[in-house]
Amino acid sequence: MEIKKLTTVEEMEAATAKLLETAEKVGADTWQQRVKNQTPHCGFGEKGTCCRICTMGPCRITPKAPKGICGCDVHGIVGRNYLRFTAGGASAHSDHGREICHTLYQTRADGNYTIKDPEKLLKIAGEWGIETEGRDIYDIAHEVALTGLNEYGKPFGTQRFLSRAPEERRKVWEREEIAPRAIDREVSTAMHMTHMGCSSEPNALIRQALRSGLSDGWGGSMMGTEFSDVMFGTPRPVDTEANLGVMEKDMVNIIVHGHDPSLSEMIVFYANDPEMIALAKEQGAKGINVAGVCCTSNEVAMRHGIPMAGNFLQQENVVLTGACELIVVDVQCIFPALGPLSKCFHTKFVTTSKIAQMPDSEFMHFTAETAGENAKAIVREAVLNFKNRRPELVNIPNLKQKATVGYSLEAIKKCLDGVTNSHVDALGTTKPLVDCIRSGVLRGAVAMVGCNNPKVRPDYAHIELMKKLIKHDIIVVLSGCSAQAAAKAGLMDKAARTLCGEGLKRVCELVDIPPVLHMGSCVDISRMMLLASDISCDSGWDIPQIPLVGCAPEWMSEKAVSIGNYVVATGIDTYLGVDPYVKGSDQVDGLLKGGLREWVGANFVVEYDIEKLGDMMIQAIEDKRAALGI
Ligand code: BF8
Ligand code: SF4
């Protein structure tokens, strides 16, 4: 079999270098330049040893000044900073989930948003004890949405979705007093604990970081994922393409960027509207092409096969192609740089959410009630902008790869079911996967997630680690910008199975899957938590025993830290390629990298050397196998 040819990081970098020439020509500012301006970074910030939570400070910890003015030591300061970082991430993910709850509340049979997966809705209603018998599906949806919204502020009890975790795990969370209560309460408690004159004891601070993280992963994010599936369909394998070459020279290019599928779904819908396509043709374009950036891209790729233009550090590149008529964004991971950058081209930069308003953008408020007309107006604006393109600036790199995406947990189980014909229950099972791991055909699994970060050569860590892992018969599940790195390189093409070890290759052939599986956006890491829970139930292994680790080699955001906290608190060791600003305190650092194991059975590992990081993960998986005696 011919070995699959991947797109190399060098090829991607060469394409970027060409685009940077355009940037220079038009006098545009880019992140590559801004990194130079910001380097070296502040050492206090990097170590987490600067406190500015009251105006007696800011206090910076040095050997000469080992305490802040209030007497807080370095461990308290580093721990508080870490907890605030986590709370920022948990709030962002969970607020995304809240928006999705509101959208679910707006669903109507004849409305902008409808129910596409009633089965999933009924399943959740059943789990939550909501009456379904003889009721209209939209009545049920509204009650589920309202119940979900109450998860944010309920005065008593813990998150409803915790019931999906294995019993052992729930006991750990209770024992350690980290079972998450109301989502907003966990964020609020984090902010309160870190107020001047509250907690400065590292154990207490890190415990609350785990709890806030869990309120995200098993609360807000999980609702975001589940209700998105209910409204927009649970992803199933679908073919698409990835990298900047998906932009079309002769078409109107609309880039959707951000996170909330409520917006991107509507844009995709109206980009297919015959009236809009006719208008595009009138303007001299061959049609309308929608492509995505960041997690929004994952959402619409997984459900509609919309091509993925790129990940986080490629967002400026889409504008630099000179072929982007409009870039429409909602929330999170959007560079404010896009405003001034788009002004150097004909590109319209449209912000839509009151949560993310930026200078030099056109604000077109998008709401669930007016979604249809908002989306149509945005698509129309893009189409009418086609004529303003400056042909001399157009340069679309000739880079793209095929990808099969859409491996929700349900889809993975269905694929496995198809092979074994087990049909153990209607919803499928992970037992065939467990059998493969038990027999050693697969050594284990890695959940690779997260961003790009200029501190790591962009995409290099993701791609190199994936190549290494699949060669060792370790299956990789992906989300977020890590997933797009894989797709851009060609690792999500089923033909990439030629790069696997013999065992994984056999599994991929039998099940007809690529060796790295796209599980969705960052809120969809909740899908991975459910996958781990299912494997635990199907195998009888406790989650920390499963030959499974998490990895975020290029992470950068507060959300990523919140995720890291809930992945570790769920019992999955997590390997990072970037430090979470805690080096200033050996106590906090020691807790995260070791002490947590006593609480939750897993911890963080940080290693900048990507080769070593990969070796460590493989070793950890082999150690877990040995401990299980398999
Ligand atoms: O939530 S992986 S850069 S896009 S933070 Fe952002 Fe990071 Fe990408 Fe999605 Ni996740
Ligand atoms: Fe300084 Fe304490 Fe105020 Fe922080 S809370 S800025 S350490 S005085």
PDB file of C-alpha atoms and ligand atoms in Angstrom, residues 50-61 67-73 77 80 194-197, ligand 2:
ATOM      1  CA  CYS A  50       2.653  38.765  40.573  1.00  0.00           C
ATOM      2  CA  CYS A  51      -0.473  39.636  42.555  1.00  0.00           C
ATOM      3  CA  ARG A  52      -2.697  42.553  41.591  1.00  0.00           C
ATOM      4  CA  ILE A  53      -5.934  41.667  43.280  1.00  0.00           C
ATOM      5  CA  CYS A  54      -5.837  44.704  45.543  1.00  0.00           C
ATOM      6  CA  THR A  55      -4.486  48.204  45.121  1.00  0.00           C
ATOM      7  CA  MET A  56      -1.964  47.923  47.932  1.00  0.00           C
ATOM      8  CA  GLY A  57      -0.071  46.015  45.251  1.00  0.00           C
ATOM      9  CA  PRO A  58       0.761  44.986  42.650  1.00  0.00           C
ATOM     10  CA  CYS A  59       3.074  42.771  44.681  1.00  0.00           C
ATOM     11  CA  ARG A  60       5.818  40.790  43.018  1.00  0.00           C
ATOM     12  CA  ILE A  61       7.609  38.024  44.858  1.00  0.00           C
ATOM     13  CA  LYS A  67       5.671  38.244  50.815  1.00  0.00           C
ATOM     14  CA  GLY A  68       3.040  40.599  49.458  1.00  0.00           C
ATOM     15  CA  ILE A  69       2.050  43.631  51.516  1.00  0.00           C
ATOM     16  CA  CYS A  70      -0.798  41.673  53.116  1.00  0.00           C
ATOM     17  CA  GLY A  71       1.671  38.923  53.987  1.00  0.00           C
ATOM     18  CA  CYS A  72       0.541  36.482  51.318  1.00  0.00           C
ATOM     19  CA  ASP A  73       3.367  34.160  50.349  1.00  0.00           C
ATOM     20  CA  ILE A  77      -0.290  34.124  45.054  1.00  0.00           C
ATOM     21  CA  ARG A  80      -4.874  32.224  43.492  1.00  0.00           C
ATOM     22  CA  THR A 194      -9.262  34.660  45.510  1.00  0.00           C
ATOM     23  CA  HIS A 195     -10.472  38.042  46.734  1.00  0.00           C
ATOM     24  CA  MET A 196      -8.030  39.940  48.890  1.00  0.00           C
ATOM     25  CA  GLY A 197      -7.932  38.435  52.350  1.00  0.00           C
TER      26      GLY A 197
HETATM   27 FE1  SF4 B   2      -0.282  42.442  47.392  1.00  0.00          FE
HETATM   28 FE2  SF4 B   2      -1.755  40.999  49.097  1.00  0.00          FE
HETATM   29 FE3  SF4 B   2      -2.889  42.951  47.642  1.00  0.00          FE
HETATM   30 FE4  SF4 B   2      -2.033  40.706  46.448  1.00  0.00          FE
HETATM   31  S1  SF4 B   2      -3.688  40.880  47.952  1.00  0.00           S
HETATM   32  S2  SF4 B   2      -1.739  42.810  45.715  1.00  0.00           S
HETATM   33  S3  SF4 B   2      -0.238  40.198  47.671  1.00  0.00           S
HETATM   34  S4  SF4 B   2      -1.324  43.186  49.192  1.00  0.00           S
END
